C-alpha cells in the first residue's frame, strides 16, 4: 500500500477526498487512510471472545455472567454533496449502520441469589450525518474547521440529534514529520468524552521503514510498508461504541442509550488490491474502559447501569472501496 504524504490530519470527521486541488485532495487522502469509515464504502465484521462481566443498577450489584460471544457488523458510506469553486468548503453525507449480537452464559442475579439463562440479544444502530469542512489559514498556518450534525436511532425510530465541532491547525509539515493541534467538541450530554484537545504527530524514522502515528488521546501506532501494496500496523486505539436499548422493567421503562469506550491493542494488516479496494485484518486484545447506560439524552455521569468487563480477544475483517 503506497503511503502518501499529506498536509492536514482531521480527526473523527466524516469527509471524503472529493477535492481536485492538491491541498484538499491530500487532506482527504490522509483522512481515508487513517479512518476506513470515512472511505466511500466500508464494511467490517468484528467478533470478540468470552469475557466475564459485572453489572450494577443504580449503584447496587445486579448480576454477573459471561458474554460468550459478541459480534458487530458495521457498514458506512460517504458521499460528497457540495464543493465550492475555491475548493475550500466541502459538504458531505455519511450513512452508518451497525448490528450487534450478544450471546451469554449462565447469569447470576444478586437479588434472587439464583442463576438463569438469557436469549441472544441483538441491537440495530443507524446514523445519518451531514458534515461541512472549511479549509483556511490562521497565523500563516493551514487550518480547517468542521461542523457535523448527526441524526441517529434504531430500527424502530429516530432517537436523537447530535453535533460535533472541531478545529485543527498544522504546526509543522516536513518530508518526514507532520504535527497538528486542535480540539473536538461533542455537543451531546451522553458522550463519555464531550471535549477533547487533540494533538497529532506523524514521523518517519530516517532510513527505517517504520513511522509513528500518534493521535492523542485516540491512538498510538507504529506503521511500515509490508509487501508492495500492504501496510502493517502495531499499536493501541481508543474507540467509542453506542446503541439504543428499549427497556420495559419495573424500574426502567423507555429508551436508553449504551455508551462504551474500548481500548484495542493489537496488530493490523491492510492490503490494496484491484483498483481502489482495500482489505483489512485486525486482531488483538480489547479492554472495555467504560460501559454505561443512561436514559436517552441524559448526561453520561447520570447513568443508571454500569458494566465492568474483563479483557477479551477480538478479530476484525474489513473491506473498503474508495473512489479517490
Short mmCIF file of C-alpha atoms in Angstrom, two decimals:
data_model
loop_
_atom_site.label_atom_id
_atom_site.label_comp_id
_atom_site.label_asym_id
_atom_site.label_seq_id
_atom_site.Cartn_x
_atom_site.Cartn_y
_atom_site.Cartn_z
CA UNK A 1 0.00 0.00 0.00
CA UNK A 2 1.54 3.27 -1.07
CA UNK A 3 1.71 5.66 1.86
CA UNK A 4 1.02 9.21 0.67
CA UNK A 5 2.28 12.44 2.23
CA UNK A 6 -0.33 14.95 3.39
CA UNK A 7 -0.82 18.42 4.83
CA UNK A 8 -3.89 18.04 7.04
CA UNK A 9 -4.99 15.42 9.53
CA UNK A 10 -8.54 15.96 10.82
CA UNK A 11 -9.95 13.66 13.49
CA UNK A 12 -13.30 11.93 13.84
CA UNK A 13 -14.65 13.64 10.71
CA UNK A 14 -16.88 12.22 8.01
CA UNK A 15 -15.40 13.97 4.99
CA UNK A 16 -14.07 12.30 1.84
CA UNK A 17 -11.41 13.07 -0.72
CA UNK A 18 -13.71 14.84 -3.18
CA UNK A 19 -11.48 17.82 -3.89
CA UNK A 20 -9.49 18.33 -7.04
CA UNK A 21 -6.92 20.86 -5.85
CA UNK A 22 -3.73 19.48 -4.34
CA UNK A 23 -4.08 20.58 -0.69
CA UNK A 24 -7.66 19.41 -0.22
CA UNK A 25 -7.01 16.20 -2.13
CA UNK A 26 -4.10 15.38 0.16
CA UNK A 27 -6.27 16.19 3.18
CA UNK A 28 -8.89 13.73 2.02
CA UNK A 29 -6.26 11.08 1.38
CA UNK A 30 -4.94 11.46 4.93
CA UNK A 31 -8.38 11.01 6.44
CA UNK A 32 -9.34 7.94 4.43
CA UNK A 33 -6.00 6.24 5.08
CA UNK A 34 -6.31 6.68 8.84
CA UNK A 35 -10.06 6.13 9.23
CA UNK A 36 -11.57 3.44 6.97
CA UNK A 37 -15.10 4.51 7.95
CA UNK A 38 -14.55 7.77 6.03
CA UNK A 39 -13.99 5.96 2.71
CA UNK A 40 -16.65 5.84 0.01
CA UNK A 41 -17.80 2.44 1.28
CA UNK A 42 -16.53 0.46 4.27
CA UNK A 43 -17.79 -2.90 5.58
CA UNK A 44 -16.44 -4.54 8.76
CA UNK A 45 -17.17 -7.69 10.71
CA UNK A 46 -15.79 -7.99 14.24
CA UNK A 47 -16.06 -10.83 16.72
CA UNK A 48 -14.91 -10.84 20.33
CA UNK A 49 -14.29 -13.78 22.60
CA UNK A 50 -15.64 -14.71 26.01
CA UNK A 51 -15.41 -12.23 28.88
CA UNK A 52 -16.84 -12.14 32.42
CA UNK A 53 -18.75 -9.03 33.47
CA UNK A 54 -20.50 -7.49 36.49
CA UNK A 55 -23.49 -5.17 36.27
CA UNK A 56 -24.67 -2.56 38.75
CA UNK A 57 -28.10 -0.89 38.56
CA UNK A 58 -28.45 2.43 40.40
CA UNK A 59 -25.12 1.66 42.08
CA UNK A 60 -26.17 -1.73 43.50
CA UNK A 61 -24.92 -5.15 42.40
CA UNK A 62 -27.40 -6.63 39.96
CA UNK A 63 -25.91 -9.56 38.02
CA UNK A 64 -22.73 -11.25 36.93
CA UNK A 65 -22.20 -13.54 33.98
CA UNK A 66 -20.08 -14.05 30.87
CA UNK A 67 -20.51 -12.84 27.34
CA UNK A 68 -19.70 -15.99 25.36
CA UNK A 69 -19.58 -14.19 22.05
CA UNK A 70 -20.04 -10.59 20.95
CA UNK A 71 -20.05 -9.64 17.27
CA UNK A 72 -20.54 -6.46 15.23
CA UNK A 73 -21.27 -5.73 11.60
CA UNK A 74 -20.59 -2.15 10.50
CA UNK A 75 -21.39 -0.54 7.16
CA UNK A 76 -20.66 3.08 6.30
CA UNK A 77 -20.84 5.12 3.12
CA UNK A 78 -19.72 8.67 2.37
CA UNK A 79 -21.00 10.84 -0.47
CA UNK A 80 -19.88 14.31 -1.50
CA UNK A 81 -22.80 16.76 -1.60
CA UNK A 82 -21.09 20.06 -2.42
CA UNK A 83 -17.71 21.65 -3.00
CA UNK A 84 -17.10 25.35 -3.55
CA UNK A 85 -15.31 26.73 -6.61
CA UNK A 86 -12.49 27.86 -4.33
CA UNK A 87 -12.06 24.25 -3.14
CA UNK A 88 -12.20 25.49 0.46
CA UNK A 89 -15.68 24.38 1.53
CA UNK A 90 -16.91 20.80 1.34
CA UNK A 91 -20.21 19.30 2.45
CA UNK A 92 -20.55 15.54 2.68
CA UNK A 93 -23.14 12.99 3.73
CA UNK A 94 -22.40 9.89 5.80
CA UNK A 95 -24.67 6.91 6.40
CA UNK A 96 -23.81 4.29 9.04
CA UNK A 97 -25.40 1.03 10.10
CA UNK A 98 -24.32 -1.30 12.91
CA UNK A 99 -25.69 -4.66 14.04
CA UNK A 100 -24.54 -6.07 17.39
CA UNK A 101 -25.18 -9.56 18.76
CA UNK A 102 -24.51 -10.83 22.31
CA UNK A 103 -24.53 -14.49 23.39
CA UNK A 104 -24.48 -15.20 27.14
CA UNK A 105 -23.58 -17.96 29.53
CA UNK A 106 -25.49 -18.57 32.77
CA UNK A 107 -26.42 -15.33 34.56
CA UNK A 108 -26.30 -14.97 38.34
CA UNK A 109 -28.78 -12.50 39.87
CA UNK A 110 -27.68 -10.97 43.20
CA UNK A 111 -31.20 -10.06 44.40
CA UNK A 112 -32.71 -13.51 43.93
CA UNK A 113 -29.49 -15.44 44.54
CA UNK A 114 -30.32 -17.56 41.50
CA UNK A 115 -28.92 -18.44 38.10
CA UNK A 116 -30.81 -18.26 34.83
CA UNK A 117 -30.21 -18.24 31.09
CA UNK A 118 -30.77 -15.38 28.65
CA UNK A 119 -31.62 -15.44 24.97
CA UNK A 120 -29.27 -13.82 22.48
CA UNK A 121 -29.64 -10.05 22.30
CA UNK A 122 -29.50 -8.13 19.02
CA UNK A 123 -29.27 -4.37 18.50
CA UNK A 124 -29.51 -2.19 15.40
CA UNK A 125 -27.96 1.26 15.18
CA UNK A 126 -28.41 3.73 12.30
CA UNK A 127 -26.98 7.21 11.82
CA UNK A 128 -27.16 9.91 9.18
CA UNK A 129 -24.58 12.74 9.29
CA UNK A 130 -24.06 15.91 7.27
CA UNK A 131 -20.61 17.44 7.62
CA UNK A 132 -19.24 20.81 6.48
CA UNK A 133 -15.48 21.36 6.36
CA UNK A 134 -13.75 24.64 5.57
CA UNK A 135 -10.03 24.97 4.75
CA UNK A 136 -8.30 28.25 5.64
CA UNK A 137 -5.18 29.74 7.24
CA UNK A 138 -4.55 31.27 10.66
CA UNK A 139 -1.28 32.89 11.78
CA UNK A 140 0.07 31.78 8.37
CA UNK A 141 -0.62 28.16 9.29
CA UNK A 142 -3.02 25.82 7.45
CA UNK A 143 -6.19 25.33 9.49
CA UNK A 144 -9.54 23.76 8.89
CA UNK A 145 -12.87 23.81 10.68
CA UNK A 146 -15.59 21.18 10.74
CA UNK A 147 -19.22 21.08 11.86
CA UNK A 148 -21.20 17.84 11.79
CA UNK A 149 -24.86 17.19 12.60
CA UNK A 150 -25.95 13.58 13.19
CA UNK A 151 -29.39 12.04 13.45
CA UNK A 152 -29.27 8.55 14.94
CA UNK A 153 -31.59 5.86 16.24
CA UNK A 154 -32.51 2.20 15.97
CA UNK A 155 -34.71 0.12 13.67
CA UNK A 156 -37.82 1.44 15.42
CA UNK A 157 -37.41 5.20 15.30
CA UNK A 158 -35.19 8.26 15.14
CA UNK A 159 -33.92 8.83 18.68
CA UNK A 160 -31.61 11.82 18.92
CA UNK A 161 -29.84 14.72 17.18
CA UNK A 162 -26.15 15.22 17.99
CA UNK A 163 -23.48 17.58 16.71
CA UNK A 164 -19.73 17.98 16.60
CA UNK A 165 -17.44 20.99 16.16
CA UNK A 166 -13.71 20.84 15.58
CA UNK A 167 -10.74 22.94 14.52
CA UNK A 168 -7.26 21.75 13.58
CA UNK A 169 -4.07 23.68 12.80
CA UNK A 170 -0.97 22.29 11.09
CA UNK A 171 2.02 23.32 13.19
CA UNK A 172 4.73 21.58 11.19
CA UNK A 173 5.00 19.85 7.85
CA UNK A 174 8.28 18.46 6.53
CA UNK A 175 9.17 15.47 4.39
CA UNK A 176 9.33 13.17 7.43
CA UNK A 177 7.23 14.93 10.07
CA UNK A 178 3.70 16.29 10.36
CA UNK A 179 2.40 17.88 13.58
CA UNK A 180 -1.04 19.35 14.29
CA UNK A 181 -3.01 20.67 17.24
CA UNK A 182 -6.73 21.14 17.64
CA UNK A 183 -9.88 20.46 19.60
CA UNK A 184 -13.10 18.49 19.19
CA UNK A 185 -16.35 19.38 21.00
CA UNK A 186 -19.20 16.86 21.03
CA UNK A 187 -22.50 18.61 21.69
CA UNK A 188 -24.02 15.53 23.24
CA UNK A 189 -24.52 15.18 27.03
CA UNK A 190 -24.39 11.37 26.84
CA UNK A 191 -20.90 11.34 25.31
CA UNK A 192 -18.20 9.85 27.58
CA UNK A 193 -15.76 12.49 26.28
CA UNK A 194 -17.64 15.73 25.48
CA UNK A 195 -14.49 17.79 24.79
CA UNK A 196 -11.10 16.69 23.54
CA UNK A 197 -7.92 18.68 22.95
CA UNK A 198 -6.21 16.84 20.12
CA UNK A 199 -2.53 16.58 19.25
CA UNK A 200 -1.21 14.60 16.30
CA UNK A 201 2.32 13.66 15.38
CA UNK A 202 3.48 11.55 12.46
CA UNK A 203 7.18 10.90 11.92
CA UNK A 204 9.17 8.57 9.67
CA UNK A 205 12.37 7.35 11.35
CA UNK A 206 15.14 8.26 8.92
CA UNK A 207 16.07 5.31 6.74
CA UNK A 208 13.89 2.96 8.81
CA UNK A 209 10.74 1.53 7.21
CA UNK A 210 8.79 2.34 10.39
CA UNK A 211 6.93 5.52 11.28
CA UNK A 212 4.97 6.61 14.34
CA UNK A 213 1.38 7.78 14.03
CA UNK A 214 0.32 9.49 17.25
CA UNK A 215 -3.17 10.97 17.69
CA UNK A 216 -3.73 11.92 21.32
CA UNK A 217 -5.85 10.84 23.07
CA UNK A 218 -7.16 8.42 20.46
CA UNK A 219 -4.26 6.28 19.25
CA UNK A 220 -0.59 5.46 19.14
CA UNK A 221 0.55 3.24 16.29
CA UNK A 222 3.71 2.17 14.51
CA UNK A 223 3.41 1.50 10.79
CA UNK A 224 5.51 0.18 7.95
CA UNK A 225 5.02 -0.94 4.40
CA UNK A 226 4.94 -4.73 4.05
CA UNK A 227 4.86 -6.08 0.51
CA UNK A 228 4.35 -3.68 -2.37
CA UNK A 229 0.68 -2.92 -1.67
CA UNK A 230 0.47 -3.74 2.02
CA UNK A 231 0.88 -1.97 5.34
CA UNK A 232 1.50 -3.42 8.81
CA UNK A 233 0.36 -1.54 11.93
CA UNK A 234 1.08 -2.22 15.62
CA UNK A 235 -0.41 -0.22 18.47
CA UNK A 236 -3.42 0.84 20.53
CA UNK A 237 -6.60 2.69 19.59
CA UNK A 238 -9.44 4.13 21.71
CA UNK A 239 -12.90 3.84 20.16
CA UNK A 240 -16.43 4.77 21.23
CA UNK A 241 -19.44 2.49 20.63
CA UNK A 242 -23.12 3.18 21.27
CA UNK A 243 -26.62 1.92 20.55
CA UNK A 244 -30.16 2.32 21.90
CA UNK A 245 -32.00 -0.12 24.18
CA UNK A 246 -35.78 -0.33 24.62
CA UNK A 247 -36.38 -1.30 28.27
CA UNK A 248 -39.61 -2.40 29.92
CA UNK A 249 -38.98 -3.47 33.52
CA UNK A 250 -40.29 -2.39 36.89
CA UNK A 251 -37.62 0.28 37.43
CA UNK A 252 -36.52 1.06 33.88
CA UNK A 253 -39.02 1.90 31.16
CA UNK A 254 -38.41 3.67 27.85
CA UNK A 255 -35.44 4.26 25.55
CA UNK A 256 -31.94 4.13 26.99
CA UNK A 257 -28.54 4.52 25.36
CA UNK A 258 -25.38 2.48 25.93
CA UNK A 259 -22.09 4.37 25.55
CA UNK A 260 -18.92 2.34 25.73
CA UNK A 261 -15.22 3.22 25.46
CA UNK A 262 -12.97 0.44 24.20
CA UNK A 263 -9.17 0.33 24.02
CA UNK A 264 -7.97 -2.09 21.37
CA UNK A 265 -4.32 -3.15 21.32
CA UNK A 266 -3.02 -5.39 18.60
CA UNK A 267 -1.92 -5.81 15.01
CA UNK A 268 -3.49 -4.73 11.73
CA UNK A 269 -2.63 -5.52 8.12
CA UNK A 270 -4.07 -3.64 5.14
CA UNK A 271 -3.68 -4.70 1.55
CA UNK A 272 -4.69 -2.72 -1.53
CA UNK A 273 -5.80 -4.86 -4.45
CA UNK A 274 -7.57 -4.32 -7.77
CA UNK A 275 -8.44 -0.63 -8.12
CA UNK A 276 -9.49 1.35 -5.06
CA UNK A 277 -10.22 -1.75 -2.91
CA UNK A 278 -8.54 -2.25 0.49
CA UNK A 279 -8.81 -5.41 2.62
CA UNK A 280 -8.10 -5.20 6.36
CA UNK A 281 -7.35 -7.77 9.07
CA UNK A 282 -7.11 -6.83 12.76
CA UNK A 283 -6.55 -8.91 15.89
CA UNK A 284 -5.60 -8.29 19.49
CA UNK A 285 -6.89 -7.55 22.98
CA UNK A 286 -9.97 -5.43 23.70
CA UNK A 287 -10.28 -3.59 27.03
CA UNK A 288 -13.65 -2.03 27.94
CA UNK A 289 -12.59 1.18 29.67
CA UNK A 290 -16.12 2.40 30.42
CA UNK A 291 -19.58 0.97 29.75
CA UNK A 292 -22.60 2.95 30.94
CA UNK A 293 -26.31 3.05 30.12
CA UNK A 294 -28.18 6.32 30.52
CA UNK A 295 -31.74 7.40 29.89
CA UNK A 296 -31.90 8.81 26.37
CA UNK A 297 -30.41 12.30 26.27
CA UNK A 298 -29.15 12.31 29.86
CA UNK A 299 -25.58 13.06 30.88
CA UNK A 300 -23.09 10.23 30.89
CA UNK A 301 -22.42 10.86 34.59
CA UNK A 302 -26.13 10.28 35.36
CA UNK A 303 -26.01 6.65 34.31
CA UNK A 304 -28.47 4.07 35.61
CA UNK A 305 -26.47 0.95 34.69
CA UNK A 306 -22.73 0.38 34.75
CA UNK A 307 -20.90 -2.68 33.43
CA UNK A 308 -17.40 -3.83 34.30
CA UNK A 309 -15.98 -6.37 31.88
CA UNK A 310 -12.78 -8.39 31.63
CA UNK A 311 -10.45 -8.07 28.66
CA UNK A 312 -11.25 -10.17 25.61
CA UNK A 313 -9.62 -11.11 22.32
CA UNK A 314 -11.01 -9.61 19.12
CA UNK A 315 -10.75 -10.30 15.40
CA UNK A 316 -11.86 -7.87 12.70
CA UNK A 317 -12.05 -8.30 8.93
CA UNK A 318 -12.98 -5.44 6.64
CA UNK A 319 -13.27 -4.37 3.04
CA UNK A 320 -13.23 -0.75 1.79
CA UNK A 321 -13.78 0.90 -1.54
CA UNK A 322 -12.58 4.43 -2.18
CA UNK A 323 -13.27 6.45 -5.30
CA UNK A 324 -10.23 8.66 -4.70
#
